[in-house]
Coordinates of C-alpha atoms and ligand atoms in Angstrom, one line a residue:
M16 CA 35.9 -29.1 51.3
N17 CA 36.4 -27.6 54.8
I18 CA 35.1 -24.4 56.1
D19 CA 38.4 -22.5 55.9
E20 CA 38.8 -23.3 52.2
F21 CA 35.2 -22.3 51.6
I22 CA 35.7 -18.9 53.3
S23 CA 38.9 -18.2 51.6
Q24 CA 37.3 -18.9 48.1
L25 CA 34.5 -16.5 49.0
E26 CA 37.0 -13.9 50.1
S27 CA 39.0 -14.0 47.0
L28 CA 35.9 -14.0 44.8
A29 CA 34.6 -10.9 46.5
S30 CA 37.9 -9.0 46.2
D31 CA 38.1 -10.1 42.5
A32 CA 34.7 -8.7 41.9
E33 CA 35.4 -5.5 43.7
Q34 CA 38.6 -4.9 41.7
Q35 CA 37.1 -5.7 38.4
L36 CA 33.9 -3.7 38.9
A37 CA 35.9 -0.7 40.1
S38 CA 37.6 -0.5 36.7
V39 CA 34.7 -0.9 34.3
T40 CA 34.3 2.0 31.9
D41 CA 31.2 1.1 29.9
S42 CA 27.9 -0.7 30.4
D43 CA 28.9 -3.7 28.4
A44 CA 31.8 -4.4 30.7
L45 CA 29.6 -3.9 33.7
E46 CA 27.0 -6.4 32.4
A47 CA 29.7 -8.9 31.6
A48 CA 31.1 -8.6 35.2
R49 CA 27.6 -9.0 36.7
V50 CA 27.1 -12.2 34.7
E51 CA 30.5 -13.5 35.6
F52 CA 30.1 -13.1 39.4
M53 CA 26.4 -13.1 40.0
G54 CA 25.0 -15.1 37.0
A55 CA 22.1 -17.2 38.2
R56 CA 23.4 -20.4 36.4
N57 CA 27.1 -20.3 35.9
G58 CA 28.1 -17.3 38.0
R59 CA 31.2 -17.8 40.1
L60 CA 29.3 -17.2 43.3
K61 CA 26.8 -19.8 42.3
D62 CA 29.6 -22.3 41.8
I63 CA 30.9 -21.8 45.3
Q64 CA 27.3 -22.0 46.7
K65 CA 27.0 -25.4 45.1
T66 CA 29.8 -26.7 47.4
L67 CA 28.0 -25.5 50.5
G68 CA 26.5 -29.0 50.8
Q69 CA 29.9 -30.6 51.1
L70 CA 30.7 -28.7 54.4
A71 CA 30.4 -30.5 57.7
K72 CA 27.0 -30.2 59.2
E73 CA 28.1 -27.9 62.1
D74 CA 30.0 -25.6 59.6
K75 CA 27.0 -25.1 57.3
P76 CA 25.5 -22.1 59.3
Q77 CA 28.8 -20.2 59.2
G78 CA 29.3 -21.1 55.6
G79 CA 25.8 -19.7 54.7
K80 CA 26.5 -16.5 56.6
K81 CA 29.8 -16.0 54.8
L82 CA 28.1 -16.7 51.5
N83 CA 25.6 -13.9 52.1
E84 CA 28.3 -11.5 53.1
A85 CA 30.2 -12.1 49.9
K86 CA 27.0 -11.7 47.9
Q87 CA 26.4 -8.4 49.6
R88 CA 29.9 -7.1 48.8
I89 CA 29.5 -8.0 45.1
T90 CA 26.1 -6.4 44.9
S91 CA 27.4 -3.2 46.4
A92 CA 30.3 -3.2 44.0
I93 CA 27.8 -3.6 41.1
E94 CA 25.7 -0.7 42.4
N95 CA 28.7 1.6 42.8
A96 CA 30.0 0.8 39.3
T97 CA 26.5 1.5 37.9
A98 CA 26.3 4.9 39.7
A99 CA 29.8 5.8 38.6
L100 CA 29.0 5.1 34.9
E101 CA 25.9 7.2 35.1
T102 CA 27.7 10.3 36.5
S103 CA 30.5 9.9 34.0
S104 CA 28.1 9.7 31.0
A105 CA 26.2 12.8 32.2
S106 CA 29.4 14.9 32.4
S107 CA 31.0 13.6 29.2
G108 CA 28.4 15.3 27.0
P109 CA 29.2 18.5 25.1
Q110 CA 30.6 21.0 27.5
V111 CA 29.1 24.5 27.5
D112 CA 31.4 27.5 27.6
P113 CA 29.1 30.3 28.9
T114 CA 31.5 33.0 27.7
L115 CA 31.0 32.1 24.0
P116 CA 28.3 34.0 22.1
G117 CA 25.3 31.8 21.5
I118 CA 23.9 30.5 18.3
R119 CA 20.6 32.2 17.6
P120 CA 17.8 29.8 16.6
H121 CA 16.3 30.6 13.2
L122 CA 12.6 31.2 13.9
G123 CA 10.3 31.0 10.9
R124 CA 7.6 33.6 10.3
V125 CA 4.1 33.6 9.0
H126 CA 4.3 34.6 5.3
P127 CA 3.1 38.1 4.6
I128 CA 0.2 36.9 2.3
T129 CA -1.0 34.5 5.1
Q130 CA -0.8 37.4 7.5
T131 CA -2.8 39.5 5.1
I132 CA -5.4 36.8 4.7
E133 CA -5.8 36.5 8.5
H134 CA -6.2 40.3 8.7
L135 CA -8.8 40.5 5.9
K136 CA -10.8 37.6 7.5
E137 CA -10.8 39.5 10.8
I138 CA -12.0 42.7 9.2
M139 CA -14.7 41.0 7.1
G140 CA -15.7 38.9 10.1
K141 CA -16.5 42.0 12.0
L142 CA -18.7 43.0 9.1
G143 CA -20.6 39.8 9.5
F144 CA -19.0 37.7 6.6
A145 CA -18.4 34.1 7.3
V146 CA -15.3 32.4 5.8
V147 CA -15.7 29.5 3.4
E148 CA -13.3 27.6 1.2
G149 CA -13.4 26.1 -2.3
P150 CA -11.2 23.8 -4.3
E151 CA -8.3 25.0 -6.4
V152 CA -8.9 22.3 -9.0
E153 CA -12.2 23.3 -10.5
D154 CA -14.5 22.3 -13.3
T155 CA -15.7 24.6 -16.1
W156 CA -19.2 24.7 -14.7
H157 CA -18.1 26.5 -11.5
N158 CA -15.3 28.5 -13.1
F159 CA -17.3 29.7 -16.1
V160 CA -20.7 28.3 -17.1
A161 CA -22.6 29.0 -13.9
L162 CA -21.0 32.4 -13.8
N163 CA -22.6 33.2 -17.2
I164 CA -19.3 33.2 -19.0
P165 CA -20.1 31.8 -22.5
E166 CA -18.1 29.3 -24.4
D167 CA -16.7 31.9 -26.8
H168 CA -15.6 34.2 -24.0
P169 CA -11.8 35.0 -24.2
A170 CA -11.5 34.2 -20.5
R171 CA -12.1 30.5 -21.4
D172 CA -9.3 30.4 -23.9
P173 CA -6.9 27.4 -23.2
L174 CA -4.0 29.8 -23.5
D175 CA -5.3 31.9 -20.6
N176 CA -6.0 29.0 -18.3
F177 CA -4.3 26.0 -16.8
Y178 CA -6.6 23.2 -18.1
L179 CA -5.7 19.8 -16.7
T180 CA -5.6 16.5 -18.5
V181 CA -7.6 14.0 -16.6
A182 CA -6.7 10.3 -17.0
G183 CA -4.8 11.0 -20.3
Q184 CA -8.0 12.3 -22.0
Q185 CA -7.9 15.1 -24.5
V186 CA -9.0 18.4 -22.8
D187 CA -12.3 19.7 -24.1
P188 CA -12.7 23.3 -22.7
S189 CA -16.3 23.4 -23.9
A190 CA -17.4 20.5 -21.7
H191 CA -19.0 21.5 -18.4
N192 CA -16.7 19.1 -16.5
A193 CA -13.3 19.9 -18.0
R194 CA -10.8 20.4 -15.2
L195 CA -8.7 23.5 -14.6
L196 CA -6.8 25.3 -11.9
R197 CA -9.4 28.0 -11.0
S198 CA -8.7 31.4 -12.5
Q199 CA -10.8 33.2 -10.0
T200 CA -12.4 32.7 -6.6
S201 CA -15.9 33.5 -8.0
T202 CA -16.2 29.7 -8.3
V203 CA -16.9 29.7 -4.6
Q204 CA -20.0 31.9 -5.0
I205 CA -21.5 29.1 -7.1
R206 CA -20.5 26.4 -4.7
V207 CA -22.0 28.1 -1.7
M208 CA -25.2 29.1 -3.4
E209 CA -25.7 25.6 -4.8
N210 CA -25.6 24.3 -1.2
T211 CA -27.2 27.0 0.9
Q212 CA -30.4 28.9 0.8
P213 CA -30.3 32.7 1.2
P214 CA -29.4 34.8 3.2
V215 CA -25.8 34.2 2.3
R216 CA -23.0 36.5 3.6
I217 CA -19.6 34.9 2.9
I218 CA -16.0 35.7 1.9
S219 CA -13.6 33.2 0.4
L220 CA -9.8 33.7 0.2
G221 CA -7.5 31.5 -1.7
R222 CA -5.2 30.9 -4.6
V223 CA -6.0 31.4 -8.3
Y224 CA -3.9 30.6 -11.4
R225 CA -3.4 32.3 -14.7
P226 CA -0.6 31.6 -17.2
D227 CA 0.8 35.1 -17.0
E228 CA 4.4 36.0 -17.5
A229 CA 5.7 37.1 -14.1
D230 CA 6.6 40.8 -13.8
A231 CA 6.4 43.4 -11.1
T232 CA 2.6 43.3 -11.0
H233 CA 1.8 39.8 -12.4
F234 CA 2.4 36.3 -11.1
P235 CA 0.9 33.0 -12.5
M236 CA -0.4 32.2 -9.0
F237 CA -2.0 34.9 -6.8
H238 CA -4.7 35.2 -4.2
Q239 CA -8.2 36.7 -4.3
M240 CA -10.8 37.6 -1.7
E241 CA -14.2 36.9 -3.0
G242 CA -17.3 38.3 -1.2
L243 CA -20.9 37.5 -1.6
W244 CA -24.0 38.9 0.1
I245 CA -27.4 37.6 -1.0
D246 CA -30.6 38.5 0.8
E247 CA -34.1 39.9 0.1
A248 CA -33.1 43.5 -0.8
V249 CA -29.4 43.9 -1.0
N250 CA -28.4 46.9 -3.0
M251 CA -25.4 48.7 -4.5
A252 CA -25.2 51.3 -1.8
Q253 CA -24.5 48.5 0.7
L254 CA -21.8 47.2 -1.6
K255 CA -20.1 50.5 -1.6
S256 CA -20.4 50.9 2.1
V257 CA -19.0 47.4 2.8
L258 CA -16.0 48.1 0.5
R259 CA -15.5 51.5 2.0
M260 CA -15.5 50.1 5.5
F261 CA -13.2 47.3 4.5
A262 CA -10.8 49.7 2.8
T263 CA -10.6 52.2 5.6
N264 CA -10.1 49.4 8.1
Y265 CA -7.3 47.8 6.2
L266 CA -5.5 50.8 4.7
G267 CA -6.5 53.7 6.9
S268 CA -9.1 56.3 7.5
N269 CA -7.7 58.5 4.8
V270 CA -8.6 56.0 2.0
K271 CA -11.2 57.1 -0.5
I272 CA -13.1 54.6 -2.7
R273 CA -14.5 55.1 -6.2
F274 CA -16.5 52.9 -8.6
R275 CA -15.9 52.9 -12.3
P276 CA -18.4 51.3 -14.7
S277 CA -17.1 48.0 -16.0
F278 CA -18.3 44.6 -17.3
F279 CA -18.3 41.1 -15.8
P280 CA -20.5 38.4 -17.1
F281 CA -21.7 37.5 -13.6
T282 CA -22.7 40.9 -12.4
E283 CA -25.1 43.6 -13.7
P284 CA -24.3 46.4 -13.2
S285 CA -20.5 45.8 -12.8
V286 CA -17.8 48.1 -11.5
E287 CA -14.1 48.3 -10.9
A288 CA -13.4 49.3 -7.4
D289 CA -10.5 51.8 -6.9
F290 CA -9.1 53.1 -3.7
L291 CA -7.3 56.4 -3.4
W292 CA -4.2 56.1 -1.4
N293 CA -1.3 58.5 -1.2
D294 CA -2.7 60.5 -4.1
T295 CA -3.0 57.6 -6.6
W296 CA -6.1 55.6 -7.6
V297 CA -5.4 52.0 -7.4
E298 CA -7.7 49.3 -8.8
F299 CA -8.3 46.6 -6.2
G300 CA -10.8 44.4 -8.0
G301 CA -14.2 44.0 -9.5
A302 CA -17.6 44.1 -8.0
G303 CA -21.3 44.4 -8.9
M304 CA -24.8 43.2 -8.4
V305 CA -25.1 39.4 -9.0
D306 CA -26.6 38.8 -12.4
P307 CA -30.1 37.3 -12.2
K308 CA -28.9 34.6 -14.6
V309 CA -26.3 33.5 -12.0
L310 CA -29.0 33.4 -9.3
A311 CA -31.2 31.3 -11.6
A312 CA -28.3 28.9 -12.5
V313 CA -28.0 27.9 -8.8
G314 CA -31.7 27.6 -8.3
Y315 CA -32.4 30.9 -6.5
D316 CA -35.4 33.0 -7.5
P317 CA -34.1 36.3 -8.9
E318 CA -37.6 37.9 -8.2
K319 CA -37.2 37.2 -4.5
V320 CA -33.5 37.8 -3.7
S321 CA -30.7 40.0 -4.9
G322 CA -27.1 40.4 -3.9
F323 CA -23.7 41.8 -4.5
A324 CA -20.3 40.2 -5.1
F325 CA -16.8 41.4 -5.2
G326 CA -13.4 40.0 -5.9
L327 CA -10.2 41.7 -4.7
G328 CA -6.6 41.0 -5.2
V329 CA -4.9 40.0 -1.9
E330 CA -1.4 40.6 -3.1
R331 CA -2.3 44.1 -4.2
L332 CA -3.8 44.9 -0.8
C333 CA -0.7 43.5 1.0
M334 CA 1.7 45.3 -1.3
R335 CA -0.1 48.6 -0.9
R336 CA -0.2 48.4 2.8
H337 CA 3.4 47.3 3.2
E338 CA 4.8 49.4 0.3
V339 CA 6.1 46.3 -1.6
S340 CA 6.6 47.3 -5.3
D341 CA 7.3 43.9 -6.9
I342 CA 4.9 41.0 -6.5
R343 CA 7.8 38.6 -7.2
D344 CA 9.4 39.5 -4.0
L345 CA 6.6 37.8 -2.1
Y346 CA 7.4 34.5 -3.8
R347 CA 11.2 34.4 -4.0
N348 CA 11.5 32.8 -0.6
D349 CA 14.3 35.2 0.4
A350 CA 14.3 35.1 4.2
R351 CA 15.8 38.6 4.3
F352 CA 12.7 40.0 2.6
L353 CA 10.2 37.8 4.4
H354 CA 11.6 38.6 7.8
Q355 CA 10.5 42.2 7.5
F356 CA 6.9 41.4 8.0
Ligands
DAH30 N1 -13.6 37.2 -10.7 C1 -13.2 38.6 -11.2 C2 -11.7 38.5 -11.6 O1 -11.1 37.6 -11.3 C3 -13.3 39.6 -10.1 C4 -14.7 39.9 -9.7 C5 -15.5 40.8 -10.4 C6 -15.3 39.1 -8.7 C7 -16.7 41.1 -10.1 C8 -16.7 39.4 -8.4 C9 -17.3 40.4 -9.1 O2 -17.3 38.7 -7.4 O3 -18.6 40.7 -8.7 O4 -11.3 39.3 -12.4

């Protein structure tokens, strides 16, 4: 091997590399070229480098210098090819035509019932009521027994409730631990009182379930807002004031409120609460003074504390405020309807 041969091999290798790298169109080809020319083991430059030792002693410095030059040329060719690939992949993406009308993204919205729940929490929060939650799968103790609803009460009829079969066992609605989807949020009154000492001032909002045929005013799942205030001398005038303040805040200052005598096993006396709105009296729920038997069932002393409770229909409130006439519209998942809120 003489120096001229050595140099001409390097020359042709570098031009080969430059040519090949200038025409690569994807990263696989680029990598293949890099391995072919610069591969640390069997790369073509390496092969020539191995013959450096065969040059005459006085030619070796020149040979080394030429080797480095060739290496430099190949390295730049690789860098250029890499840069060219990067720019071409950036510009080959989808092209934007700014003159075309855009595609509007579909933004979701908070469901009107969720919006109502947030609004009710805010109003009641200002009146000093803390928000608590309770489970939707309940036992008969919390849904009925502790609320003074006796075994023969029609509200406990299996046809009027969603009792649940647990581990394949026969449902026994008279047992205290039979499971059901709660039919009312009054269950939460019991759960809170079982775990806290008075004073208690809470609301609880959530789903309840009853096997009703769906029509304009009924749905097998709906929401209630339960309220409970227990303290040393809570009275019925406070109940009416709280409900009046709530109603005027939510529906407007022209709203009037009226109590009609009623019956609930867990309150004595009991009332239906109606609000006058646009010249019609609308029933929004039940209320009353918590029955001493309920206070005793949770271990409170009915001689020392008293309280009121109420349970209002969230859908009714929402529908009244937004003039929705059919409860089913809330649950049809028709975006055209839901987007109005
Ligand atoms: N739980 C009753 C229902 O679902 C509503 C109700 C009435 C709740 C009176 C109360 C109450 O807290 O005091 O029909």
